[in-house]
């Protein structure tokens, strides 16, 4: 909302204030006076601006001007705050805030009693402001909330300091500014004290806010991965979106005066500190994990760095905790394929392979497929690695092995098959022993469902066959294979047509 809108609004308010509302309570009484008294009042008006009825009240004008400028300041702050947080409805929000105040203030001028009209003007300013602040505080981090006890204490201390009065208050740290994303290191092998120490070390580094900004940008663009390619001449930042690498920015290497590193290098160091990697090591392969939280949505992030011939490459993989799809219709599958898929998923026995190209939604597709199968009239058990967990699904018994301890699916499969489940879901087929055991169990009326990453259905079969399993059992037990790639659909409300090259 531009400030030029407030100039005519302000003049209108002053005009209406001077000639209607401020005289309303007294003028209403004067209308009831006899004609000869009104005539006497008209003569008395010649002696001063106020007149006998105080028609022109400076005090009342000042009170209304104060509320008006409070409205101007609030509207300007709401606009800047919404723009900073990338609120899509910012323009509509600004217009609604403006119209509520203008219409409400204009209506208040027709109320004949000043001490009734003035509170109405205050309400049409303060109520929309409170609504915005309440909704805003629900989606921002704790240190970004306004009108809280800590925030009001900070504002009070700042104002008092300008007149020489010092007030002790906990100021916000530098790391609490910047983009609205909260990052925290994670590890199953480290205690909370060690993780907190990593976070504090990273927060105190000069590139912490820049590191958060690059992670936040990747989240906003719905990227699956963020890649930084450091060379002596420049730094290339790319995002992987729907399996396609897109160049976001190519920044020439330039350092500020007195510094030997640029912003991206400082951001890289902050990321390494966060995951516990060696900052000075620019050649070895290093990595770790952390979480990034944006508006209560948590992303599990894997940080990897590796030296290259021209410098260093850094990759950050992003994955959400929540499943975006719940049904086959959600993933865009037509009814004919749905029927064929359910036939294979609900078969009494056999091997069914689910595949997808890398970074093209294999996890999401598999979750939806399993949810669409019969999990209520038969026993279904899933096997997965403790180091690579998937989402829990109702009525599916989850069994996990720990690959960090040298375990494989074969560690659990004999006990699982001993309990005679109708179907077994093996998310990742990692060795030949597990595959051969599953193929043998098909003869015991068992349905085996597994996943593999492949470019098409034929390659998925070849990848399983390349594990050197018993080919006769494999050929006899294979029921079907599906290869599906998920692509992101354009928003029906904001998509725009364009002429491709």
Short mmCIF file of C-alpha atoms in Angstrom, two decimals:
data_model
loop_
_atom_site.label_atom_id
_atom_site.label_comp_id
_atom_site.label_asym_id
_atom_site.label_seq_id
_atom_site.Cartn_x
_atom_site.Cartn_y
_atom_site.Cartn_z
CA UNK A 1 0.00 0.00 0.00
CA UNK A 2 1.58 3.29 -1.07
CA UNK A 3 1.67 6.20 1.33
CA UNK A 4 0.22 8.59 -1.28
CA UNK A 5 -3.19 7.07 -0.54
CA UNK A 6 -3.05 8.48 2.96
CA UNK A 7 -2.66 12.13 1.89
CA UNK A 8 -6.17 12.60 0.42
CA UNK A 9 -7.53 10.39 3.19
CA UNK A 10 -5.89 12.62 5.79
CA UNK A 11 -7.29 15.81 4.19
CA UNK A 12 -10.74 14.25 4.05
CA UNK A 13 -10.58 13.36 7.72
CA UNK A 14 -9.48 16.86 8.72
CA UNK A 15 -12.28 18.39 6.62
CA UNK A 16 -14.98 16.13 8.05
CA UNK A 17 -13.54 16.55 11.52
CA UNK A 18 -13.66 20.34 11.40
CA UNK A 19 -17.17 20.65 10.03
CA UNK A 20 -19.17 17.67 11.26
CA UNK A 21 -18.08 15.25 13.98
CA UNK A 22 -16.47 17.72 16.33
CA UNK A 23 -19.55 19.89 16.33
CA UNK A 24 -21.99 17.01 16.38
CA UNK A 25 -22.71 16.72 20.09
CA UNK A 26 -23.07 20.48 20.58
CA UNK A 27 -24.70 21.26 17.23
CA UNK A 28 -27.35 18.63 17.85
CA UNK A 29 -28.30 20.50 21.00
CA UNK A 30 -28.30 23.87 19.21
CA UNK A 31 -30.81 22.63 16.63
CA UNK A 32 -33.36 22.36 19.42
CA UNK A 33 -32.88 26.01 20.58
CA UNK A 34 -35.42 28.75 19.77
CA UNK A 35 -34.74 30.94 16.74
CA UNK A 36 -33.83 34.06 18.77
CA UNK A 37 -31.17 32.12 20.73
CA UNK A 38 -29.70 30.73 17.50
CA UNK A 39 -29.54 34.26 16.13
CA UNK A 40 -27.67 35.42 19.21
CA UNK A 41 -25.21 32.52 18.70
CA UNK A 42 -24.61 33.55 15.09
CA UNK A 43 -23.69 37.04 16.26
CA UNK A 44 -21.41 35.60 18.94
CA UNK A 45 -19.55 33.52 16.36
CA UNK A 46 -18.15 36.69 14.92
CA UNK A 47 -16.10 37.16 18.09
CA UNK A 48 -14.06 33.91 17.80
CA UNK A 49 -13.46 30.63 15.98
CA UNK A 50 -14.89 28.45 18.68
CA UNK A 51 -18.20 30.18 19.13
CA UNK A 52 -20.48 29.60 22.11
CA UNK A 53 -20.91 25.88 21.26
CA UNK A 54 -17.22 25.01 20.80
CA UNK A 55 -17.96 23.94 17.22
CA UNK A 56 -14.26 23.81 16.29
CA UNK A 57 -12.39 21.74 18.93
CA UNK A 58 -8.59 21.55 18.57
CA UNK A 59 -8.45 18.79 21.19
CA UNK A 60 -10.83 16.56 19.25
CA UNK A 61 -8.95 17.18 16.00
CA UNK A 62 -5.67 16.15 17.62
CA UNK A 63 -7.25 12.97 19.02
CA UNK A 64 -8.45 11.93 15.58
CA UNK A 65 -5.11 12.82 13.95
CA UNK A 66 -3.30 10.62 16.49
CA UNK A 67 -5.45 7.62 15.55
CA UNK A 68 -5.00 8.38 11.87
CA UNK A 69 -1.21 8.36 12.05
CA UNK A 70 -1.28 5.23 14.15
CA UNK A 71 -3.26 3.67 11.33
CA UNK A 72 -0.71 4.92 8.76
CA UNK A 73 2.19 3.44 10.74
CA UNK A 74 0.37 0.13 11.29
CA UNK A 75 -0.64 -0.20 7.63
CA UNK A 76 2.92 0.46 6.52
CA UNK A 77 4.31 -2.13 8.96
CA UNK A 78 1.75 -4.77 7.91
CA UNK A 79 2.64 -4.22 4.26
CA UNK A 80 6.40 -4.53 4.88
CA UNK A 81 5.96 -7.53 7.16
CA UNK A 82 3.73 -9.38 4.67
CA UNK A 83 6.20 -8.63 1.87
CA UNK A 84 9.11 -9.93 3.96
CA UNK A 85 7.22 -13.15 4.77
CA UNK A 86 6.16 -13.61 1.12
CA UNK A 87 2.43 -13.57 1.94
CA UNK A 88 0.57 -14.25 -1.31
CA UNK A 89 -2.56 -12.34 -0.24
CA UNK A 90 -0.56 -9.20 0.67
CA UNK A 91 -2.27 -6.79 -1.75
CA UNK A 92 -5.77 -8.00 -0.85
CA UNK A 93 -4.86 -7.87 2.82
CA UNK A 94 -3.65 -4.27 2.50
CA UNK A 95 -6.76 -3.20 0.63
CA UNK A 96 -9.08 -4.75 3.22
CA UNK A 97 -7.19 -3.07 6.07
CA UNK A 98 -7.41 0.29 4.29
CA UNK A 99 -11.11 0.02 3.41
CA UNK A 100 -12.15 -1.07 6.91
CA UNK A 101 -10.55 2.03 8.41
CA UNK A 102 -11.79 4.52 5.80
CA UNK A 103 -15.37 3.23 5.76
CA UNK A 104 -15.50 2.85 9.54
CA UNK A 105 -14.06 6.33 10.17
CA UNK A 106 -16.43 7.96 7.66
CA UNK A 107 -19.40 6.23 9.31
CA UNK A 108 -18.22 7.41 12.73
CA UNK A 109 -18.44 11.06 11.63
CA UNK A 110 -22.22 10.72 11.36
CA UNK A 111 -22.60 9.72 14.99
CA UNK A 112 -23.80 12.91 16.80
CA UNK A 113 -21.98 12.17 20.07
CA UNK A 114 -18.20 12.59 19.97
CA UNK A 115 -17.39 10.17 22.79
CA UNK A 116 -19.29 7.48 20.91
CA UNK A 117 -17.84 8.30 17.47
CA UNK A 118 -14.24 8.42 18.65
CA UNK A 119 -14.14 4.87 20.12
CA UNK A 120 -15.62 3.57 16.85
CA UNK A 121 -12.70 5.14 14.98
CA UNK A 122 -10.28 3.52 17.42
CA UNK A 123 -11.94 0.12 16.96
CA UNK A 124 -11.79 0.16 13.14
CA UNK A 125 -8.02 0.65 13.49
CA UNK A 126 -7.17 -1.64 16.41
CA UNK A 127 -9.43 -4.66 15.67
CA UNK A 128 -8.00 -5.46 12.17
CA UNK A 129 -4.52 -4.92 13.60
CA UNK A 130 -5.12 -7.41 16.43
CA UNK A 131 -6.51 -9.97 13.96
CA UNK A 132 -3.42 -9.65 11.74
CA UNK A 133 -1.00 -9.92 14.67
CA UNK A 134 -2.79 -12.96 16.08
CA UNK A 135 -2.72 -14.84 12.75
CA UNK A 136 0.87 -13.74 12.10
CA UNK A 137 2.13 -14.99 15.46
CA UNK A 138 0.73 -18.45 14.72
CA UNK A 139 3.09 -19.03 11.79
CA UNK A 140 6.33 -17.30 12.82
CA UNK A 141 9.04 -18.42 15.18
CA UNK A 142 8.89 -17.53 18.87
CA UNK A 143 11.46 -14.75 18.68
CA UNK A 144 9.61 -13.10 15.75
CA UNK A 145 6.27 -12.74 17.53
CA UNK A 146 5.05 -9.20 18.30
CA UNK A 147 2.92 -7.76 21.09
CA UNK A 148 4.21 -10.47 23.41
CA UNK A 149 5.67 -9.72 26.85
CA UNK A 150 9.25 -9.91 25.60
CA UNK A 151 8.53 -7.82 22.52
CA UNK A 152 6.75 -5.07 24.46
CA UNK A 153 9.57 -5.01 27.01
CA UNK A 154 12.11 -4.57 24.21
CA UNK A 155 10.11 -1.75 22.59
CA UNK A 156 9.70 0.00 25.95
CA UNK A 157 13.43 -0.26 26.71
CA UNK A 158 14.27 1.14 23.26
CA UNK A 159 11.99 4.15 23.71
CA UNK A 160 13.23 4.87 27.23
CA UNK A 161 16.85 4.69 26.11
CA UNK A 162 16.22 7.61 23.76
CA UNK A 163 15.44 9.87 26.73
CA UNK A 164 18.35 8.62 28.80
CA UNK A 165 16.54 5.99 30.86
CA UNK A 166 18.21 2.59 30.85
CA UNK A 167 16.12 -0.54 31.27
CA UNK A 168 17.49 -4.08 31.43
CA UNK A 169 15.96 -6.32 28.80
CA UNK A 170 17.06 -9.39 26.89
CA UNK A 171 17.84 -8.25 23.34
CA UNK A 172 17.34 -10.45 20.33
CA UNK A 173 20.48 -12.07 19.05
CA UNK A 174 21.70 -11.59 15.49
CA UNK A 175 20.83 -15.17 14.57
CA UNK A 176 17.18 -14.51 15.50
CA UNK A 177 16.80 -12.18 12.53
CA UNK A 178 16.68 -12.97 8.84
CA UNK A 179 14.41 -15.48 7.12
CA UNK A 180 11.70 -17.34 9.10
CA UNK A 181 13.38 -20.74 9.22
CA UNK A 182 14.76 -22.53 12.28
CA UNK A 183 17.60 -25.02 11.82
CA UNK A 184 18.79 -27.58 14.37
CA UNK A 185 21.43 -30.34 14.14
CA UNK A 186 20.28 -33.96 14.53
CA UNK A 187 22.05 -37.22 15.29
CA UNK A 188 21.00 -40.53 16.81
CA UNK A 189 24.44 -41.14 18.28
CA UNK A 190 25.03 -37.78 20.01
CA UNK A 191 23.48 -36.38 23.17
CA UNK A 192 21.56 -33.12 23.41
CA UNK A 193 24.47 -31.20 24.96
CA UNK A 194 26.72 -31.95 21.98
CA UNK A 195 24.03 -30.98 19.49
CA UNK A 196 23.34 -27.73 21.37
CA UNK A 197 27.06 -26.94 21.31
CA UNK A 198 27.09 -27.38 17.52
CA UNK A 199 24.08 -25.10 17.16
CA UNK A 200 25.65 -22.37 19.33
CA UNK A 201 28.92 -22.58 17.39
CA UNK A 202 27.08 -22.26 14.09
CA UNK A 203 24.91 -19.39 15.35
CA UNK A 204 27.97 -17.38 16.33
CA UNK A 205 29.55 -17.75 12.89
CA UNK A 206 29.20 -14.80 10.45
CA UNK A 207 27.51 -16.90 7.75
CA UNK A 208 24.72 -18.45 9.83
CA UNK A 209 21.91 -16.20 8.55
CA UNK A 210 23.12 -16.54 4.96
CA UNK A 211 23.12 -20.35 5.31
CA UNK A 212 19.55 -20.23 6.61
CA UNK A 213 18.57 -17.94 3.72
CA UNK A 214 19.81 -20.43 1.08
CA UNK A 215 17.99 -23.30 2.82
CA UNK A 216 14.81 -21.21 3.05
CA UNK A 217 15.01 -20.31 -0.65
CA UNK A 218 15.20 -24.00 -1.54
CA UNK A 219 12.16 -24.76 0.61
CA UNK A 220 10.15 -21.93 -0.98
CA UNK A 221 10.93 -23.28 -4.45
CA UNK A 222 9.88 -26.83 -3.41
CA UNK A 223 13.36 -28.13 -4.21
CA UNK A 224 14.38 -31.69 -3.42
CA UNK A 225 18.08 -30.78 -3.24
CA UNK A 226 20.29 -27.69 -3.12
CA UNK A 227 23.73 -27.81 -4.76
CA UNK A 228 26.63 -25.36 -4.23
CA UNK A 229 29.57 -25.62 -6.61
CA UNK A 230 32.54 -23.58 -5.32
CA UNK A 231 35.26 -22.63 -7.85
CA UNK A 232 38.04 -20.02 -7.67
CA UNK A 233 36.08 -17.73 -10.02
CA UNK A 234 32.46 -18.10 -8.90
CA UNK A 235 29.91 -20.11 -6.94
CA UNK A 236 27.00 -21.80 -8.71
CA UNK A 237 23.79 -22.49 -6.78
CA UNK A 238 21.35 -25.00 -8.29
CA UNK A 239 18.07 -26.58 -7.15
CA UNK A 240 16.77 -30.01 -8.07
CA UNK A 241 13.04 -29.66 -8.72
CA UNK A 242 11.08 -32.69 -9.96
CA UNK A 243 14.33 -34.44 -10.90
CA UNK A 244 15.60 -31.51 -13.00
CA UNK A 245 18.58 -29.36 -11.94
CA UNK A 246 17.83 -25.65 -12.34
CA UNK A 247 20.47 -22.94 -12.04
CA UNK A 248 19.33 -20.38 -9.48
CA UNK A 249 22.25 -17.99 -9.23
CA UNK A 250 25.88 -17.77 -10.39
CA UNK A 251 27.75 -15.50 -7.98
CA UNK A 252 31.25 -14.18 -8.83
CA UNK A 253 33.75 -14.63 -6.02
CA UNK A 254 34.11 -11.26 -4.27
CA UNK A 255 35.21 -10.56 -0.70
CA UNK A 256 34.46 -7.55 1.48
CA UNK A 257 37.22 -5.26 2.62
CA UNK A 258 39.25 -6.82 5.40
CA UNK A 259 37.85 -10.33 4.78
CA UNK A 260 39.40 -13.25 2.93
CA UNK A 261 36.12 -15.13 2.29
CA UNK A 262 32.86 -14.20 0.62
CA UNK A 263 29.33 -14.69 1.98
CA UNK A 264 28.84 -18.12 0.43
CA UNK A 265 32.04 -19.42 2.00
CA UNK A 266 30.94 -18.15 5.40
CA UNK A 267 27.54 -19.79 4.82
CA UNK A 268 29.31 -23.06 3.98
CA UNK A 269 31.30 -22.87 7.22
CA UNK A 270 28.11 -22.27 9.21
CA UNK A 271 26.56 -25.37 7.64
CA UNK A 272 29.61 -27.47 8.44
CA UNK A 273 29.60 -26.27 12.05
CA UNK A 274 25.91 -27.16 12.30
CA UNK A 275 26.46 -30.79 11.28
CA UNK A 276 29.80 -31.19 13.06
CA UNK A 277 32.04 -31.30 9.97
CA UNK A 278 35.61 -29.99 9.81
CA UNK A 279 35.54 -26.40 8.53
CA UNK A 280 39.17 -26.41 7.40
CA UNK A 281 38.86 -29.66 5.41
CA UNK A 282 37.83 -28.73 1.86
CA UNK A 283 38.81 -32.05 0.22
CA UNK A 284 37.40 -34.99 2.21
CA UNK A 285 33.85 -36.24 2.01
CA UNK A 286 31.94 -34.96 5.05
CA UNK A 287 28.31 -34.89 6.04
CA UNK A 288 25.64 -34.77 8.68
CA UNK A 289 21.95 -34.11 9.23
CA UNK A 290 19.82 -31.25 10.52
CA UNK A 291 16.19 -30.14 10.50
CA UNK A 292 14.73 -26.96 9.03
CA UNK A 293 11.34 -25.80 10.32
CA UNK A 294 9.20 -23.31 8.38
CA UNK A 295 5.72 -22.42 9.67
CA UNK A 296 5.52 -25.60 11.78
CA UNK A 297 6.49 -27.77 8.79
CA UNK A 298 9.67 -29.76 9.47
CA UNK A 299 12.13 -30.72 6.75
CA UNK A 300 14.77 -33.40 7.33
CA UNK A 301 17.97 -32.21 5.69
CA UNK A 302 21.12 -34.15 4.78
CA UNK A 303 24.29 -32.07 4.36
CA UNK A 304 27.16 -33.45 2.23
CA UNK A 305 30.42 -31.76 1.15
CA UNK A 306 33.13 -33.13 -1.14
CA UNK A 307 36.29 -31.65 -2.65
CA UNK A 308 36.45 -31.42 -6.44
CA UNK A 309 39.15 -30.68 -9.01
CA UNK A 310 38.05 -27.04 -9.19
CA UNK A 311 37.09 -26.46 -5.56
CA UNK A 312 34.34 -27.97 -3.44
CA UNK A 313 30.77 -29.15 -3.94
CA UNK A 314 28.06 -29.10 -1.27
CA UNK A 315 24.65 -30.79 -1.49
CA UNK A 316 21.68 -30.42 0.86
CA UNK A 317 18.82 -32.89 0.41
CA UNK A 318 15.40 -31.82 1.71
CA UNK A 319 12.54 -34.12 2.66
CA UNK A 320 9.29 -33.43 4.48
CA UNK A 321 7.88 -35.46 7.33
CA UNK A 322 4.31 -35.39 6.05
CA UNK A 323 2.91 -37.38 3.12
CA UNK A 324 1.35 -35.10 0.53
CA UNK A 325 -0.92 -37.72 -1.09
CA UNK A 326 -3.49 -40.11 0.36
CA UNK A 327 -5.18 -41.73 -2.62
CA UNK A 328 -4.44 -42.85 -6.16
CA UNK A 329 -6.53 -39.95 -7.43
CA UNK A 330 -4.17 -37.56 -5.64
CA UNK A 331 -1.20 -38.79 -7.68
CA UNK A 332 -3.12 -38.47 -10.95
CA UNK A 333 -3.56 -42.15 -11.80
CA UNK A 334 -6.44 -42.89 -14.21
CA UNK A 335 -9.15 -45.43 -13.24
CA UNK A 336 -7.91 -48.16 -15.63
CA UNK A 337 -4.45 -48.21 -14.09
CA UNK A 338 -5.97 -48.03 -10.62
CA UNK A 339 -7.84 -51.29 -11.20
CA UNK A 340 -4.73 -53.05 -12.56
CA UNK A 341 -2.62 -51.78 -9.67
CA UNK A 342 -5.10 -52.92 -7.00
CA UNK A 343 -5.24 -56.35 -8.64
CA UNK A 344 -1.47 -56.76 -8.17
CA UNK A 345 -1.42 -55.23 -4.68
CA UNK A 346 -4.21 -57.51 -3.45
CA UNK A 347 -2.98 -60.71 -5.12
CA UNK A 348 -2.78 -63.83 -2.95
CA UNK A 349 0.85 -64.48 -3.87
CA UNK A 350 3.64 -63.36 -6.17
CA UNK A 351 6.26 -60.61 -6.50
CA UNK A 352 5.25 -57.05 -7.35
CA UNK A 353 7.88 -54.35 -7.99
CA UNK A 354 7.27 -50.62 -7.52
CA UNK A 355 9.81 -48.37 -9.25
CA UNK A 356 10.46 -44.75 -10.20
CA UNK A 357 13.43 -42.75 -11.51
CA UNK A 358 15.69 -41.22 -8.81
CA UNK A 359 14.21 -38.13 -7.12
CA UNK A 360 10.83 -38.69 -8.80
CA UNK A 361 8.57 -39.65 -5.91
CA UNK A 362 9.22 -43.35 -5.24
CA UNK A 363 8.62 -42.95 -1.50
CA UNK A 364 5.39 -40.98 -2.01
CA UNK A 365 4.09 -43.35 -4.69
CA UNK A 366 4.82 -46.42 -2.55
CA UNK A 367 3.04 -44.93 0.46
CA UNK A 368 -0.05 -44.20 -1.63
CA UNK A 369 -0.01 -47.66 -3.24
CA UNK A 370 0.19 -49.40 0.14
CA UNK A 371 -2.63 -47.24 1.52
CA UNK A 372 -4.75 -48.29 -1.46
CA UNK A 373 -4.19 -52.03 -0.84
CA UNK A 374 -6.17 -54.31 1.45
CA UNK A 375 -4.67 -53.86 4.92
CA UNK A 376 -7.71 -54.76 7.00
CA UNK A 377 -8.71 -58.31 6.03
CA UNK A 378 -5.15 -59.70 5.85
CA UNK A 379 -1.90 -59.46 7.81
CA UNK A 380 0.67 -57.10 6.25
CA UNK A 381 4.24 -56.66 7.55
CA UNK A 382 6.77 -54.08 6.32
CA UNK A 383 10.57 -54.34 6.65
CA UNK A 384 12.81 -51.28 6.51
CA UNK A 385 16.19 -49.96 7.61
CA UNK A 386 16.40 -48.07 10.91
CA UNK A 387 18.75 -45.64 9.15
CA UNK A 388 16.23 -44.97 6.37
CA UNK A 389 12.79 -44.79 7.92
CA UNK A 390 9.56 -44.44 5.99
CA UNK A 391 6.17 -43.20 7.11
CA UNK A 392 4.11 -45.49 9.33
CA UNK A 393 0.90 -46.76 7.72
CA UNK A 394 -2.19 -47.92 9.57
CA UNK A 395 -2.66 -51.69 9.92
CA UNK A 396 0.85 -52.43 8.64
CA UNK A 397 3.20 -54.03 11.17
CA UNK A 398 6.57 -52.25 10.94
CA UNK A 399 9.78 -54.24 11.52
CA UNK A 400 13.17 -52.50 11.35
CA UNK A 401 16.77 -53.69 11.10
CA UNK A 402 19.83 -51.52 11.74
CA UNK A 403 22.30 -51.41 8.87
CA UNK A 404 24.78 -49.45 11.00
CA UNK A 405 25.22 -52.63 13.06
CA UNK A 406 25.74 -54.82 10.00
CA UNK A 407 22.13 -56.07 9.90
CA UNK A 408 20.19 -56.76 6.69
CA UNK A 409 16.58 -57.79 5.94
CA UNK A 410 17.62 -61.42 6.27
CA UNK A 411 18.06 -60.71 9.99
CA UNK A 412 14.28 -60.29 10.37
CA UNK A 413 12.71 -62.15 7.45
CA UNK A 414 12.89 -65.74 8.87
CA UNK A 415 11.00 -64.71 12.02
CA UNK A 416 8.52 -62.67 9.98
CA UNK A 417 7.73 -65.56 7.62
CA UNK A 418 7.40 -67.91 10.59
CA UNK A 419 4.37 -65.84 11.71
CA UNK A 420 2.66 -66.50 8.35
CA UNK A 421 1.75 -62.97 7.15
CA UNK A 422 -0.30 -62.68 3.97
CA UNK A 423 1.90 -59.93 2.50
CA UNK A 424 5.43 -58.63 3.19
CA UNK A 425 6.62 -55.20 2.03
CA UNK A 426 10.39 -54.97 1.62
CA UNK A 427 11.06 -51.33 0.82
CA UNK A 428 14.65 -51.76 -0.35
CA UNK A 429 15.99 -55.06 -1.68
CA UNK A 430 19.62 -54.83 -0.57
CA UNK A 431 21.07 -58.33 -0.98
CA UNK A 432 20.63 -61.63 -2.82
CA UNK A 433 19.90 -63.68 0.30
CA UNK A 434 16.82 -61.63 1.12
CA UNK A 435 15.58 -61.81 -2.47
CA UNK A 436 15.97 -65.61 -2.71
CA UNK A 437 14.18 -66.13 0.59
CA UNK A 438 11.30 -63.94 -0.54
CA UNK A 439 11.03 -65.80 -3.85
CA UNK A 440 10.86 -69.13 -2.03
CA UNK A 441 8.10 -67.84 0.25
CA UNK A 442 5.93 -67.06 -2.77
CA UNK A 443 5.25 -70.79 -3.03
CA UNK A 444 3.77 -70.58 0.48
CA UNK A 445 1.05 -68.24 -0.79
CA UNK A 446 2.91 -65.09 0.15
CA UNK A 447 2.73 -61.72 -1.62
CA UNK A 448 6.06 -59.84 -1.74
CA UNK A 449 6.12 -56.12 -2.56
CA UNK A 450 9.46 -54.37 -3.05
CA UNK A 451 10.83 -51.14 -4.51
CA UNK A 452 13.71 -50.22 -6.79
CA UNK A 453 14.84 -46.99 -8.47
CA UNK A 454 14.85 -47.31 -12.26
CA UNK A 455 14.15 -45.19 -15.33
CA UNK A 456 11.39 -47.52 -16.59
CA UNK A 457 9.63 -50.80 -15.78
CA UNK A 458 11.98 -52.91 -17.93
CA UNK A 459 15.05 -51.54 -16.15
CA UNK A 460 13.41 -52.28 -12.79
CA UNK A 461 13.19 -55.98 -13.73
CA UNK A 462 16.82 -55.97 -14.88
CA UNK A 463 18.00 -54.36 -11.64
CA UNK A 464 16.32 -57.07 -9.57
CA UNK A 465 17.62 -59.80 -11.89
CA UNK A 466 21.15 -58.36 -11.63
CA UNK A 467 21.18 -59.37 -7.96
CA UNK A 468 21.81 -62.95 -9.24
CA UNK A 469 18.75 -64.49 -7.70
CA UNK A 470 17.27 -67.84 -8.71
CA UNK A 471 15.97 -66.86 -12.15
CA UNK A 472 13.44 -69.71 -12.36
CA UNK A 473 11.85 -68.64 -9.08
CA UNK A 474 12.04 -64.99 -10.16
CA UNK A 475 10.35 -65.61 -13.52
CA UNK A 476 7.67 -67.83 -12.00
CA UNK A 477 6.91 -65.48 -9.10
CA UNK A 478 6.91 -62.08 -10.82
CA UNK A 479 3.35 -60.76 -11.07
CA UNK A 480 4.04 -57.27 -12.33
CA UNK A 481 6.07 -54.09 -12.14
CA UNK A 482 5.04 -50.46 -12.23
CA UNK A 483 7.25 -47.43 -12.90
CA UNK A 484 5.69 -44.09 -12.10
CA UNK A 485 7.21 -40.62 -12.11
CA UNK A 486 5.54 -37.87 -10.09
CA UNK A 487 5.66 -34.35 -11.52
CA UNK A 488 4.45 -31.23 -9.78
CA UNK A 489 1.24 -29.70 -11.14
CA UNK A 490 0.85 -25.97 -11.63
CA UNK A 491 -1.43 -24.13 -9.22
CA UNK A 492 -4.81 -23.61 -10.96
CA UNK A 493 -5.20 -20.17 -9.34
CA UNK A 494 -1.81 -18.61 -10.08
CA UNK A 495 -0.56 -20.35 -13.26
CA UNK A 496 -0.06 -18.12 -16.30
CA UNK A 497 0.11 -19.05 -20.01
CA UNK A 498 3.31 -18.40 -21.98
CA UNK A 499 4.64 -19.03 -25.46
CA UNK A 500 7.48 -21.61 -25.32
CA UNK A 501 10.53 -21.24 -27.54
#
